[in-house]
């Protein structure tokens, strides 16, 4: 019961990573304010009865809505101990030479501005509360190209940097700020923005589940629970000396090129070894 008596705000809590993290915090004694634009998903989460979870309909693109969320959580409980700024979606899919200004702004608003103001409006309620902690969801996409669309990658790199700078700003109030960089995690994020009939969506989901099981050195797909556990650690006293950092939770997806960990993957070194073998065989 690491979070008994704590007030916790989780955004993007109606689905995937946010929902699983809200459940974990609630099971461990926290009062969880679960925020999302998806009211049906939020109501379903509350109905599961995992603990004291209170759904707050919130669009994180609205700073007024974020402020109201934080005020409500503090108003009902006396303050805020933990915030998980997690809501998100894939954002604009165009490459940099094709993206339109509005699409760029929408992606940045959803993925970066929401985190900045999630911090901004929570802090007045978190100052000097023992163990106060903020966790932001970045992504492996913050580390380089090839993991996501361009705008998303830029936004998540900004979240990582915001995390560091915010940790410096908020040190005076005893608030730690950290980020998680999830790898390939099995959630709705890959299909929710696709305009597909339900049947095709379930096929796409199954394909993604299969791809995610083979994408990294750990031989299984990443699950929301993997990120929930990391978030609970970063928000807990056990991480009391962890601050301003980004924790990769990616099964090793970013450790290096595939041939370095997958003996089946074709590689230049493998080709050279095979040529050497051939040459030895024909000489002998
Ligand atoms: P998900 O699609 O299962 O959950 C995202 C939630 O955010 C949904 O409930 C959605 O309704 C909510 N949301 C979207 N826009 C919102 C808005 N304007 N206001 C309030 N809520 C909003 O996806 P998942 O995977 O759980 O995503 C959570 C976070 O994890 C996101 O920030 C995402 O970028 C990040 N992430 C996910 C990865 C993955 O492989 N699933 C990898 C790296 C990062």
Tab-separated table of C-alpha atoms and ligand atoms in Angstrom:
chain	number	residue	atom	x	y	z
A	1	UNK	CA	0.000	0.000	0.000
A	2	UNK	CA	2.604	2.511	-1.145
A	3	UNK	CA	0.027	5.226	-1.871
A	4	UNK	CA	-2.304	5.138	1.135
A	5	UNK	CA	-3.532	8.621	1.902
A	6	UNK	CA	-2.088	10.038	-1.344
A	7	UNK	CA	-3.975	11.984	-3.990
A	8	UNK	CA	-2.991	11.043	-7.517
A	9	UNK	CA	-3.993	12.563	-10.855
A	10	UNK	CA	-3.638	10.425	-13.982
A	11	UNK	CA	-4.416	11.834	-17.450
A	12	UNK	CA	-5.328	9.586	-20.370
A	13	UNK	CA	-6.746	7.242	-17.744
A	14	UNK	CA	-9.607	5.735	-19.766
A	15	UNK	CA	-7.402	3.361	-21.747
A	16	UNK	CA	-4.075	1.560	-22.020
A	17	UNK	CA	-1.170	2.790	-19.911
A	18	UNK	CA	-3.176	5.408	-18.011
A	19	UNK	CA	-5.973	2.990	-17.080
A	20	UNK	CA	-3.547	0.339	-15.833
A	21	UNK	CA	-1.594	2.920	-13.832
A	22	UNK	CA	-4.784	4.312	-12.280
A	23	UNK	CA	-5.767	0.765	-11.234
A	24	UNK	CA	-2.348	0.130	-9.685
A	25	UNK	CA	-2.318	3.397	-7.715
A	26	UNK	CA	-5.876	2.751	-6.497
A	27	UNK	CA	-5.122	-0.859	-5.488
A	28	UNK	CA	-2.224	0.515	-3.444
A	29	UNK	CA	-4.424	2.872	-1.465
A	30	UNK	CA	-4.353	6.114	-3.474
A	31	UNK	CA	-7.324	8.332	-4.269
A	32	UNK	CA	-7.054	8.524	-8.057
A	33	UNK	CA	-8.494	11.311	-10.203
A	34	UNK	CA	-8.730	9.664	-13.595
A	35	UNK	CA	-8.899	12.264	-16.363
A	36	UNK	CA	-9.737	11.659	-20.014
A	37	UNK	CA	-11.843	12.910	-22.917
A	38	UNK	CA	-13.329	9.444	-23.238
A	39	UNK	CA	-16.185	9.514	-20.711
A	40	UNK	CA	-17.407	5.994	-21.568
A	41	UNK	CA	-13.955	4.524	-20.972
A	42	UNK	CA	-13.632	6.540	-17.776
A	43	UNK	CA	-16.970	5.286	-16.479
A	44	UNK	CA	-15.982	1.694	-17.322
A	45	UNK	CA	-12.767	2.107	-15.330
A	46	UNK	CA	-14.639	3.435	-12.300
A	47	UNK	CA	-17.206	0.608	-12.569
A	48	UNK	CA	-14.422	-2.011	-12.294
A	49	UNK	CA	-14.185	-1.073	-8.619
A	50	UNK	CA	-10.385	-1.256	-8.409
A	51	UNK	CA	-10.399	1.235	-5.519
A	52	UNK	CA	-11.120	4.937	-5.051
A	53	UNK	CA	-11.031	6.099	-8.677
A	54	UNK	CA	-12.938	9.278	-9.573
A	55	UNK	CA	-13.393	10.057	-13.262
A	56	UNK	CA	-13.016	13.674	-14.367
A	57	UNK	CA	-13.988	14.455	-17.956
A	58	UNK	CA	-11.007	16.480	-19.185
A	59	UNK	CA	-9.578	17.570	-22.502
A	60	UNK	CA	-5.875	18.125	-21.811
A	61	UNK	CA	-5.695	20.477	-24.816
A	62	UNK	CA	-7.692	22.946	-22.727
A	63	UNK	CA	-5.669	24.703	-20.036
A	64	UNK	CA	-8.925	25.692	-18.308
A	65	UNK	CA	-9.892	22.022	-18.105
A	66	UNK	CA	-6.487	21.067	-16.693
A	67	UNK	CA	-6.693	23.787	-14.068
A	68	UNK	CA	-10.220	22.671	-13.119
A	69	UNK	CA	-9.021	19.053	-12.843
A	70	UNK	CA	-6.196	19.943	-10.465
A	71	UNK	CA	-8.424	22.275	-8.422
A	72	UNK	CA	-11.061	19.561	-8.097
A	73	UNK	CA	-8.570	16.885	-6.991
A	74	UNK	CA	-7.094	19.218	-4.372
A	75	UNK	CA	-10.515	20.573	-3.357
A	76	UNK	CA	-11.866	17.084	-2.641
A	77	UNK	CA	-8.808	15.772	-0.784
A	78	UNK	CA	-6.738	18.715	0.474
A	79	UNK	CA	-3.852	18.585	-2.032
A	80	UNK	CA	-2.075	16.579	-4.731
A	81	UNK	CA	0.833	14.175	-4.168
A	82	UNK	CA	1.377	12.598	-7.570
A	83	UNK	CA	0.596	13.630	-11.152
A	84	UNK	CA	1.014	11.310	-14.144
A	85	UNK	CA	0.869	13.460	-17.299
A	86	UNK	CA	0.164	10.665	-19.724
A	87	UNK	CA	-2.703	11.483	-22.141
A	88	UNK	CA	-1.719	11.285	-25.777
A	89	UNK	CA	-2.252	9.979	-29.270
A	90	UNK	CA	-0.146	9.469	-32.367
A	91	UNK	CA	-0.707	13.003	-33.684
A	92	UNK	CA	-0.084	14.210	-37.219
A	93	UNK	CA	1.371	11.522	-39.473
A	94	UNK	CA	2.885	13.709	-42.209
A	95	UNK	CA	6.607	14.052	-42.712
A	96	UNK	CA	8.238	17.418	-42.052
A	97	UNK	CA	8.116	18.520	-45.714
A	98	UNK	CA	4.353	17.893	-45.889
A	99	UNK	CA	2.953	18.803	-42.477
A	100	UNK	CA	0.488	21.711	-42.172
A	101	UNK	CA	0.818	24.301	-39.376
A	102	UNK	CA	-2.533	23.398	-37.760
A	103	UNK	CA	-1.636	19.695	-37.576
A	104	UNK	CA	1.742	20.526	-36.068
A	105	UNK	CA	0.136	22.800	-33.448
A	106	UNK	CA	-2.543	20.217	-32.555
A	107	UNK	CA	0.120	17.569	-31.952
A	108	UNK	CA	2.261	19.889	-29.839
A	109	UNK	CA	-0.791	21.027	-27.840
A	110	UNK	CA	-1.842	17.461	-27.075
A	111	UNK	CA	1.608	16.088	-26.284
A	112	UNK	CA	3.697	18.985	-24.908
A	113	UNK	CA	1.494	21.908	-23.861
A	114	UNK	CA	-0.724	19.486	-21.921
A	115	UNK	CA	2.271	18.282	-19.904
A	116	UNK	CA	3.578	21.808	-19.283
A	117	UNK	CA	0.201	22.931	-17.949
A	118	UNK	CA	-0.410	19.650	-16.148
A	119	UNK	CA	2.649	20.618	-14.142
A	120	UNK	CA	1.817	24.331	-14.007
A	121	UNK	CA	-1.638	23.882	-12.474
A	122	UNK	CA	-0.750	20.967	-10.183
A	123	UNK	CA	2.213	22.618	-8.476
A	124	UNK	CA	0.238	25.083	-6.320
A	125	UNK	CA	-1.442	22.019	-4.759
A	126	UNK	CA	1.784	19.972	-4.422
A	127	UNK	CA	4.183	22.420	-2.784
A	128	UNK	CA	5.967	20.975	0.219
A	129	UNK	CA	3.868	17.808	0.377
A	130	UNK	CA	6.252	15.040	1.469
A	131	UNK	CA	7.227	12.791	-1.430
A	132	UNK	CA	5.481	14.914	-4.082
A	133	UNK	CA	6.281	13.593	-7.544
A	134	UNK	CA	5.390	14.205	-11.178
A	135	UNK	CA	5.826	11.587	-13.886
A	136	UNK	CA	5.490	12.431	-17.584
A	137	UNK	CA	5.023	9.978	-20.433
A	138	UNK	CA	7.643	10.548	-23.129
A	139	UNK	CA	8.547	7.745	-25.573
A	140	UNK	CA	11.444	5.908	-27.193
A	141	UNK	CA	10.547	8.251	-30.068
A	142	UNK	CA	12.342	10.952	-28.057
A	143	UNK	CA	15.642	9.156	-28.732
A	144	UNK	CA	15.679	9.280	-32.538
A	145	UNK	CA	13.834	8.731	-35.795
A	146	UNK	CA	12.049	5.605	-36.926
A	147	UNK	CA	9.801	4.988	-33.917
A	148	UNK	CA	6.931	7.340	-34.717
A	149	UNK	CA	5.719	10.141	-36.973
A	150	UNK	CA	7.915	13.259	-36.971
A	151	UNK	CA	5.780	15.660	-34.914
A	152	UNK	CA	5.221	13.005	-32.234
A	153	UNK	CA	8.975	12.347	-31.972
A	154	UNK	CA	9.724	16.051	-31.604
A	155	UNK	CA	6.958	16.446	-29.004
A	156	UNK	CA	8.200	13.521	-26.916
A	157	UNK	CA	11.779	14.844	-27.001
A	158	UNK	CA	10.348	18.112	-25.705
A	159	UNK	CA	8.570	16.247	-22.896
A	160	UNK	CA	11.877	14.685	-21.894
A	161	UNK	CA	13.605	18.063	-21.826
A	162	UNK	CA	10.677	19.701	-20.040
A	163	UNK	CA	10.997	16.993	-17.396
A	164	UNK	CA	14.611	17.966	-16.665
A	165	UNK	CA	14.005	21.693	-16.626
A	166	UNK	CA	10.870	21.324	-14.497
A	167	UNK	CA	12.812	19.188	-12.003
A	168	UNK	CA	15.189	22.133	-11.601
A	169	UNK	CA	12.383	24.697	-11.284
A	170	UNK	CA	10.475	22.638	-8.714
A	171	UNK	CA	13.401	21.502	-6.550
A	172	UNK	CA	12.659	24.446	-4.228
A	173	UNK	CA	9.265	22.889	-3.432
A	174	UNK	CA	10.607	19.356	-2.891
A	175	UNK	CA	8.823	18.065	-6.005
A	176	UNK	CA	10.609	15.444	-8.100
A	177	UNK	CA	9.904	15.255	-11.846
A	178	UNK	CA	10.755	12.245	-14.002
A	179	UNK	CA	9.752	10.812	-17.370
A	180	UNK	CA	9.131	7.323	-18.677
A	181	UNK	CA	10.103	6.401	-22.223
A	182	UNK	CA	7.868	3.456	-23.117
A	183	UNK	CA	8.829	1.199	-26.007
A	184	UNK	CA	6.280	-0.758	-28.027
A	185	UNK	CA	3.341	-1.199	-25.602
A	186	UNK	CA	0.191	-3.062	-26.567
A	187	UNK	CA	-2.595	-0.453	-26.349
A	188	UNK	CA	-5.203	1.158	-28.582
A	189	UNK	CA	-2.884	3.993	-29.579
A	190	UNK	CA	-1.885	2.368	-32.866
A	191	UNK	CA	-5.453	1.829	-34.075
A	192	UNK	CA	-7.561	4.490	-32.341
A	193	UNK	CA	-6.855	7.198	-34.924
A	194	UNK	CA	-7.268	4.886	-37.941
A	195	UNK	CA	-10.439	5.295	-39.941
A	196	UNK	CA	-11.214	1.572	-40.239
A	197	UNK	CA	-14.255	-0.651	-39.723
A	198	UNK	CA	-14.248	-2.508	-36.365
A	199	UNK	CA	-13.435	-5.871	-37.972
A	200	UNK	CA	-10.361	-4.499	-39.768
A	201	UNK	CA	-9.342	-2.723	-36.551
A	202	UNK	CA	-9.280	-6.016	-34.642
A	203	UNK	CA	-7.148	-7.567	-37.395
A	204	UNK	CA	-4.796	-4.566	-37.169
A	205	UNK	CA	-4.651	-4.978	-33.370
A	206	UNK	CA	-3.728	-8.658	-33.675
A	207	UNK	CA	-0.985	-7.786	-36.204
A	208	UNK	CA	0.374	-5.121	-33.868
A	209	UNK	CA	0.349	-7.538	-30.925
A	210	UNK	CA	2.375	-10.005	-32.974
A	211	UNK	CA	4.823	-7.337	-34.191
A	212	UNK	CA	5.296	-6.011	-30.651
A	213	UNK	CA	6.301	-9.464	-29.418
A	214	UNK	CA	9.242	-9.555	-31.847
A	215	UNK	CA	10.321	-5.945	-31.860
A	216	UNK	CA	12.919	-6.012	-29.080
A	217	UNK	CA	15.360	-8.287	-27.213
A	218	UNK	CA	12.754	-9.157	-24.539
A	219	UNK	CA	10.687	-11.773	-26.302
A	220	UNK	CA	7.176	-10.591	-25.503
A	221	UNK	CA	5.049	-7.561	-26.226
A	222	UNK	CA	5.225	-4.634	-23.821
A	223	UNK	CA	2.097	-4.351	-21.649
A	224	UNK	CA	0.486	-1.337	-19.915
A	225	UNK	CA	1.387	-3.052	-16.635
A	226	UNK	CA	5.111	-2.643	-17.458
A	227	UNK	CA	4.683	1.128	-17.587
A	228	UNK	CA	2.325	1.253	-14.598
A	229	UNK	CA	4.957	-0.471	-12.438
A	230	UNK	CA	7.641	1.979	-13.595
A	231	UNK	CA	5.355	4.927	-12.887
A	232	UNK	CA	4.516	3.649	-9.404
A	233	UNK	CA	8.232	3.245	-8.694
A	234	UNK	CA	9.069	6.782	-9.862
A	235	UNK	CA	6.165	8.186	-7.840
A	236	UNK	CA	7.112	6.279	-4.681
A	237	UNK	CA	9.532	6.895	-1.836
A	238	UNK	CA	11.775	4.145	-3.269
A	239	UNK	CA	12.668	6.629	-6.034
A	240	UNK	CA	13.262	9.488	-3.590
A	241	UNK	CA	16.741	10.143	-5.076
A	242	UNK	CA	15.648	9.804	-8.737
A	243	UNK	CA	15.006	13.214	-10.268
A	244	UNK	CA	14.993	14.827	-13.709
A	245	UNK	CA	15.593	11.538	-15.467
A	246	UNK	CA	14.044	9.560	-18.310
A	247	UNK	CA	13.493	5.876	-17.617
A	248	UNK	CA	13.460	3.667	-20.710
A	249	UNK	CA	10.935	0.856	-20.326
A	250	UNK	CA	11.270	-0.704	-23.755
A	251	UNK	CA	12.445	-4.305	-23.412
A	252	UNK	CA	15.780	-3.187	-24.883
A	253	UNK	CA	14.267	-1.803	-28.108
A	254	UNK	CA	16.779	1.054	-28.175
A	255	UNK	CA	19.969	-0.790	-27.122
A	256	UNK	CA	21.317	-1.148	-30.639
A	257	UNK	CA	20.840	-2.564	-34.101
A	258	UNK	CA	18.784	-5.725	-34.423
A	259	UNK	CA	21.680	-8.014	-35.499
A	260	UNK	CA	23.453	-7.215	-32.208
A	261	UNK	CA	20.792	-9.149	-30.271
A	262	UNK	CA	18.993	-11.273	-32.890
A	263	UNK	CA	21.184	-14.029	-34.379
A	264	UNK	CA	18.576	-14.554	-37.146
A	265	UNK	CA	18.805	-10.976	-38.424
A	266	UNK	CA	20.910	-10.401	-41.549
A	267	UNK	CA	24.021	-8.301	-40.904
A	268	UNK	CA	27.226	-7.226	-42.637
A	269	UNK	CA	29.300	-9.047	-39.986
A	270	UNK	CA	27.259	-12.221	-40.528
A	271	UNK	CA	27.832	-12.006	-44.300
A	272	UNK	CA	31.585	-11.584	-43.812
A	273	UNK	CA	31.695	-14.597	-41.468
A	274	UNK	CA	29.782	-16.666	-44.045
A	275	UNK	CA	32.200	-15.596	-46.829
A	276	UNK	CA	35.148	-16.532	-44.609
A	277	UNK	CA	33.605	-19.971	-44.004
A	278	UNK	CA	33.062	-20.444	-47.742
A	279	UNK	CA	36.641	-19.414	-48.542
A	280	UNK	CA	38.000	-21.819	-45.895
A	281	UNK	CA	35.815	-24.629	-47.252
A	282	UNK	CA	36.952	-24.130	-50.854
A	283	UNK	CA	40.647	-23.812	-49.813
A	284	UNK	CA	40.383	-27.013	-47.774
B	1	LIG	P1	-4.279	4.740	-25.476
B	1	LIG	O1	-4.833	5.190	-26.768
B	1	LIG	O2	-4.632	3.383	-24.986
B	1	LIG	O3	-4.607	5.784	-24.299
B	1	LIG	C1	-4.486	7.168	-24.485
B	1	LIG	C2	-5.593	7.871	-23.704
B	1	LIG	O4	-5.405	9.276	-23.819
B	1	LIG	C3	-6.993	7.533	-24.250
B	1	LIG	O5	-7.843	7.123	-23.213
B	1	LIG	C4	-7.445	8.850	-24.867
B	1	LIG	O6	-8.860	9.044	-24.803
B	1	LIG	C5	-6.693	9.858	-23.999
B	1	LIG	N1	-6.611	11.153	-24.668
B	1	LIG	C6	-6.290	11.427	-25.952
B	1	LIG	N2	-6.408	12.739	-26.189
B	1	LIG	C7	-6.813	13.318	-25.020
B	1	LIG	C8	-7.130	14.644	-24.641
B	1	LIG	N3	-7.062	15.665	-25.510
B	1	LIG	N4	-7.490	14.871	-23.363
B	1	LIG	C9	-7.585	13.853	-22.481
B	1	LIG	N5	-7.320	12.582	-22.779
B	1	LIG	C10	-6.938	12.308	-24.047
B	1	LIG	O7	-2.701	4.875	-25.636
B	1	LIG	P2	-1.489	4.574	-24.614
B	1	LIG	O8	-0.544	3.761	-25.366
B	1	LIG	O9	-1.972	4.123	-23.310
B	1	LIG	O10	-0.865	6.045	-24.507
B	1	LIG	C11	-0.567	6.678	-23.274
B	1	LIG	C12	0.687	7.521	-23.439
B	1	LIG	O11	1.793	6.663	-23.712
B	1	LIG	C13	0.644	8.529	-24.579
B	1	LIG	O12	1.227	9.745	-24.155
B	1	LIG	C14	1.511	7.887	-25.639
B	1	LIG	O13	2.077	8.824	-26.506
B	1	LIG	C15	2.543	7.186	-24.775
B	1	LIG	N6	3.306	6.127	-25.408
B	1	LIG	C16	2.688	4.962	-25.823
B	1	LIG	C17	3.442	3.958	-26.410
B	1	LIG	C18	2.843	2.669	-26.873
B	1	LIG	O14	3.556	1.876	-27.525
B	1	LIG	N7	1.584	2.375	-26.584
B	1	LIG	C19	4.897	4.121	-26.632
B	1	LIG	C20	5.426	5.347	-26.129
B	1	LIG	C21	4.652	6.313	-25.537
